[in-house]
Short mmCIF file of C-alpha atoms in Angstrom, two decimals:
data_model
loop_
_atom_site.label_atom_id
_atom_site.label_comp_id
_atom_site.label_asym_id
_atom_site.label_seq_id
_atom_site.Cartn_x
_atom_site.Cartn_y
_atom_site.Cartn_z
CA UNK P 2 0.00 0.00 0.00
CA UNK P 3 1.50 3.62 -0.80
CA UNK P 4 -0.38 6.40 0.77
CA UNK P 5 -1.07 9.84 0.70
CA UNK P 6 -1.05 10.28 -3.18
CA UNK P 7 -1.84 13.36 -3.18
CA UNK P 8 1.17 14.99 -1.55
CA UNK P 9 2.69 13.54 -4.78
CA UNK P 10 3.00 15.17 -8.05
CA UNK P 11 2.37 12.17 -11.27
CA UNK P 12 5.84 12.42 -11.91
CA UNK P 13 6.95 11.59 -8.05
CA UNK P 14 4.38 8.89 -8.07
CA UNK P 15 6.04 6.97 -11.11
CA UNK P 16 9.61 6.99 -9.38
CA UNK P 17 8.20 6.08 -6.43
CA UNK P 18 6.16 2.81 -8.16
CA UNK P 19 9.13 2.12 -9.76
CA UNK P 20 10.94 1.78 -6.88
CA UNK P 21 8.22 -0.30 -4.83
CA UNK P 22 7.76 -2.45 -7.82
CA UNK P 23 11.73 -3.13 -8.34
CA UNK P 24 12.60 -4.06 -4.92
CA UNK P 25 9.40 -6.09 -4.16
CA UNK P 26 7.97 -7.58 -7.33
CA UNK P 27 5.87 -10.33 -5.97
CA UNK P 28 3.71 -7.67 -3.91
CA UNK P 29 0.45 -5.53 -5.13
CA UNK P 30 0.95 -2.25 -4.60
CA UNK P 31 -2.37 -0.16 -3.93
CA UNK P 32 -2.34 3.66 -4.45
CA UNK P 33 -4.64 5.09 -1.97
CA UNK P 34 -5.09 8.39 -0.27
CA UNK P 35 -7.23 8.09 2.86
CA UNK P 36 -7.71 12.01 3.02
CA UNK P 37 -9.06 12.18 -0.43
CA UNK P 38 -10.53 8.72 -0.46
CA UNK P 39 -9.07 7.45 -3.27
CA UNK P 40 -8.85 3.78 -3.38
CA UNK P 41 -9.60 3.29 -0.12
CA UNK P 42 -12.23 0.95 -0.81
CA UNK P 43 -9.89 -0.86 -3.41
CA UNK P 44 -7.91 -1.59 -0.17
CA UNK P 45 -10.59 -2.67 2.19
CA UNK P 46 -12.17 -5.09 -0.01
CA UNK P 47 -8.24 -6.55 -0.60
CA UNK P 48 -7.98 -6.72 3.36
CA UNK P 49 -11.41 -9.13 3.35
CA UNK P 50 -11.16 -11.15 0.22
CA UNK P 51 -7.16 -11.93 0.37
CA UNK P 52 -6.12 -14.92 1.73
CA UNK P 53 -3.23 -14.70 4.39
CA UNK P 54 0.03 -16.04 2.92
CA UNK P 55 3.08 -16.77 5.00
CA UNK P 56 5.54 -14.08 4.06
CA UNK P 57 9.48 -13.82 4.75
CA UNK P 58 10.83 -10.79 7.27
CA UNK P 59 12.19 -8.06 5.25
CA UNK P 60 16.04 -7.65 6.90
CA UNK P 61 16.38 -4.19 8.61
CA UNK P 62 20.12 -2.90 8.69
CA UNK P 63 19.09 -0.87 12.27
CA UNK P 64 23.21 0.81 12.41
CA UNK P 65 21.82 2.44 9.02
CA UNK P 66 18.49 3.11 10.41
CA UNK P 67 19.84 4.21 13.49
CA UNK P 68 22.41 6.28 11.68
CA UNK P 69 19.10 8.08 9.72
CA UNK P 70 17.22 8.96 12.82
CA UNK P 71 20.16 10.20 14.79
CA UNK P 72 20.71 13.12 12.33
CA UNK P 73 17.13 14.37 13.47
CA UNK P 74 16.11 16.19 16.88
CA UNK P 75 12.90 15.25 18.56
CA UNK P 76 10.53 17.49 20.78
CA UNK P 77 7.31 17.08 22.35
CA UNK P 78 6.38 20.32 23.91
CA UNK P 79 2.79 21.07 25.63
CA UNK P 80 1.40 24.33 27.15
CA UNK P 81 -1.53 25.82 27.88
CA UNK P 82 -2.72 29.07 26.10
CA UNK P 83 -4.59 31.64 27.74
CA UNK P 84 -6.52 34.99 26.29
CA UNK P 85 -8.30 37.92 27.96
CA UNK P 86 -10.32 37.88 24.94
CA UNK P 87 -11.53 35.35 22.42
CA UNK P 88 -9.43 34.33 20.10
CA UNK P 89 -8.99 31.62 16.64
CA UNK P 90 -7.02 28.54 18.44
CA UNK P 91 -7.14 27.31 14.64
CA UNK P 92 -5.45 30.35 13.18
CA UNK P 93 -2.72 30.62 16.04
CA UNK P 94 -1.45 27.36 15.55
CA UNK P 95 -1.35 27.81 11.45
CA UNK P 96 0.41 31.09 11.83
CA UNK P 97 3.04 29.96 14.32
CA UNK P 98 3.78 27.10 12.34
CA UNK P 99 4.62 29.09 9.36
CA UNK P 100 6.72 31.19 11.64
CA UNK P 101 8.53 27.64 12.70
CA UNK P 102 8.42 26.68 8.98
CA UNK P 103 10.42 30.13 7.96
CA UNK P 104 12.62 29.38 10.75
CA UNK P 105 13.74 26.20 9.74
CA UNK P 106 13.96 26.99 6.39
CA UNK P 107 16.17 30.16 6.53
CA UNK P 108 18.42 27.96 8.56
CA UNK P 109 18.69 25.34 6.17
CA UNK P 110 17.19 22.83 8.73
CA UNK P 111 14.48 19.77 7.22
CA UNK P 112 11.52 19.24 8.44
CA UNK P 113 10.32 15.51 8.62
CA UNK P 114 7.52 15.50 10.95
CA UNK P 115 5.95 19.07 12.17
CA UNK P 116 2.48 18.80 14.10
CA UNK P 117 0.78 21.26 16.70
CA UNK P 118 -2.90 20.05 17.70
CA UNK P 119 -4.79 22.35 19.99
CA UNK P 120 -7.70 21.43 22.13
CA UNK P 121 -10.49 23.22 23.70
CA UNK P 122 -13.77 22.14 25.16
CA UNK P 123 -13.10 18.28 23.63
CA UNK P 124 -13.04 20.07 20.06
CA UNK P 125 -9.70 19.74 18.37
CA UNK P 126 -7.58 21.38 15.37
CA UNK P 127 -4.19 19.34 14.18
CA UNK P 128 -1.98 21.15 11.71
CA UNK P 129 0.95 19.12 10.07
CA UNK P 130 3.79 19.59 7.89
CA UNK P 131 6.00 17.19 6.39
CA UNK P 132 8.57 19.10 4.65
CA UNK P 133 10.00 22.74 4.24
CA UNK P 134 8.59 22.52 0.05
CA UNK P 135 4.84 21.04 1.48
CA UNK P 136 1.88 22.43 2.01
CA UNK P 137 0.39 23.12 5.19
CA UNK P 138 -2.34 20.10 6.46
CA UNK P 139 -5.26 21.17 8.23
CA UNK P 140 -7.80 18.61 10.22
CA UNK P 141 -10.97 19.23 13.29
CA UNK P 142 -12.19 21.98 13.93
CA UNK P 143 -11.64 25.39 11.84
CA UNK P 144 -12.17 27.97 13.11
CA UNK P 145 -11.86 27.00 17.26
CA UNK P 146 -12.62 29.78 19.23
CA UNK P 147 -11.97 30.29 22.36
CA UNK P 148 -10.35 32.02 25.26
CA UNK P 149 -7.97 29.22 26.08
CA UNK P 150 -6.80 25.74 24.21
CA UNK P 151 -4.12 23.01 25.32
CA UNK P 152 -1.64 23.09 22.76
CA UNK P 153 0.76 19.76 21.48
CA UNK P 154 3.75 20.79 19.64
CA UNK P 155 5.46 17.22 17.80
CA UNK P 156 8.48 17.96 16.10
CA UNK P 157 11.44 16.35 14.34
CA UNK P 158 13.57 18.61 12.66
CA UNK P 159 17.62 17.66 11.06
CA UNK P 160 19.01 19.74 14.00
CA UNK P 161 20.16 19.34 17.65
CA UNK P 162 17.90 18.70 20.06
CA UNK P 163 19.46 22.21 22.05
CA UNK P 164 18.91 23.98 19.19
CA UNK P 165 15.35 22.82 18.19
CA UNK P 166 14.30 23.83 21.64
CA UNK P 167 15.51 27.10 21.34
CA UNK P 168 14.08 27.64 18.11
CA UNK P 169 10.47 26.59 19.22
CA UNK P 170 9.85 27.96 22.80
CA UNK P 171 11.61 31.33 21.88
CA UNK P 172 9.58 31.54 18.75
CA UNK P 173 6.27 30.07 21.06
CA UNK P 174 6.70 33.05 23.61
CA UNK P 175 7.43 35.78 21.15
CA UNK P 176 4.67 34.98 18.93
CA UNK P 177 2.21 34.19 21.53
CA UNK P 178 3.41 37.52 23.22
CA UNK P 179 2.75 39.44 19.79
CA UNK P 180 -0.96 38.08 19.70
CA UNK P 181 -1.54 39.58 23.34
CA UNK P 182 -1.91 35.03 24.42
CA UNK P 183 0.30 33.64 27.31
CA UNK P 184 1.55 30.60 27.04
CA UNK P 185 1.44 28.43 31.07
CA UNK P 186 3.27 25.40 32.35
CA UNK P 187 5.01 24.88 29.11
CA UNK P 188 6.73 21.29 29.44
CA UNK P 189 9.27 19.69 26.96
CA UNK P 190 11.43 16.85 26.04
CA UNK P 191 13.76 17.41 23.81
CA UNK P 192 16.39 14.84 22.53
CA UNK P 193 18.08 12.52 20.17
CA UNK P 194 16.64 9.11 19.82
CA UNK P 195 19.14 5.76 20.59
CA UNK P 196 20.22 3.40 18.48
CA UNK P 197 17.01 1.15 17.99
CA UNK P 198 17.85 -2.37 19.81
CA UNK P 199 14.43 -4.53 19.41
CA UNK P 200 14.02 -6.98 21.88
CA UNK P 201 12.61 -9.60 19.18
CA UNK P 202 14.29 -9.55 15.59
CA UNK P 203 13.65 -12.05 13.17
CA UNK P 204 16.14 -12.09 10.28
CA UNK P 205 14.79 -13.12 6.89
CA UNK P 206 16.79 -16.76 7.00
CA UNK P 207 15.42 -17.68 10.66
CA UNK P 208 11.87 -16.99 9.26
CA UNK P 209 12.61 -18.87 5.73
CA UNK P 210 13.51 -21.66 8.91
CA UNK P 211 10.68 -21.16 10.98
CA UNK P 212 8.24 -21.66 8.24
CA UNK P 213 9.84 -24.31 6.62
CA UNK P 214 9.43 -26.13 10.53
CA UNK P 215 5.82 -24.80 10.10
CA UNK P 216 5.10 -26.79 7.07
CA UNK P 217 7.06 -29.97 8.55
CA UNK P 218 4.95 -30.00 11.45
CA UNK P 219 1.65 -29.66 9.37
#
């Protein structure tokens, strides 16, 4: 399955198939895009009508995908905003994260996961970004208005974790500050994740064993 489609131009799309299609050639690759519901019941009615198959573990190099993740910062920052006056919890959160967006592109740094949700009286908006050349995502409620919202900042940004901290609560309180909002009990983690050590890894000859033990046994 290859999702969201339609962050893809047709040109990306055919490099991308190509790809799929030369390193797995047995598979069938469904197109779908679940916010523009294409294909999407293509996929379902594949899920119910395909017969399970016993399939061999893909091998994961984890020192290369370790290597890939360590080159990106990660932060998880919530606060609570609070108003005098009314205001759009839905347009705060898109104009701050164009203000992060500018940031991170006039210092060079890529974005690979951006997301702020805000929450207020169990009604929700999520704004996302996936890149410094994409489009801004919008989801729930627009506009939210309120006096006060609960706000989720997810970030993970090619830049160290000191640094991406910096960057977003400095640019939180100024902003906030310039839109007469305060921003209370801010809380963050901000770091670089480990090298990834699963507990349970199957390499692709152990389950190439395993089934063949399977099929012995049955």
């Amino acid at each position: 399955m290859l999702n969201k489609i339609d962050l893809m131009s047709q040109q990306e799309l055919v490099i991308v198939e190509n790809i799929i299609k030369k390193n797995f050639p047995e598979k069938q690759l469904i197109e779908i895009s679940a916010k523009e519901n294409i294909n999407m019941n293509l996929w379902l009615e594949k899920i119910e009508k395909t017969k399970h198959k016993d399939n061999f573990t893909m091998d994961v190099n984890y020192q290369t995908y370790g290597r890939a993740e360590a080159y990106l910062g990660w932060l998880n920052t919530s606060t609570e905003l609070s108003s005098s006056e009314e205001f759009d919890i839905s347009a705060f959160i898109r104009d701050f994260i164009e203000v992060l967006k500018n940031k991170f592109n006039n210092e060079k740094l890529e974005i690979a996961h951006l997301k702020i949700y805000g929450v207020s009286n169990n009604k929700y908006v999520k704004v996302s970004l996936t890149g410094l050349s994409d489009d801004i995502n919008f989801s729930g409620q627009v506009p939210l208005i309120d006096n006060k919202a609960n706000i989720i900042i997810n970030a993970r940004i090619n830049v160290s974790p000191r640094k991406l901290e910096n960057y977003v609560i400095s640019k939180l309180n100024k902003f906030s500050a310039k839109k007469s909002i305060t921003p209370k009990n801010i809380k963050t983690e901000c770091f670089m994740p480990g090298q990834p050590n699963p507990k349970y890894r199957m390499s692709s000859e152990d389950a190439k064993k395993s089934l063949l033990t399977r099929k012995n046994i049955f």
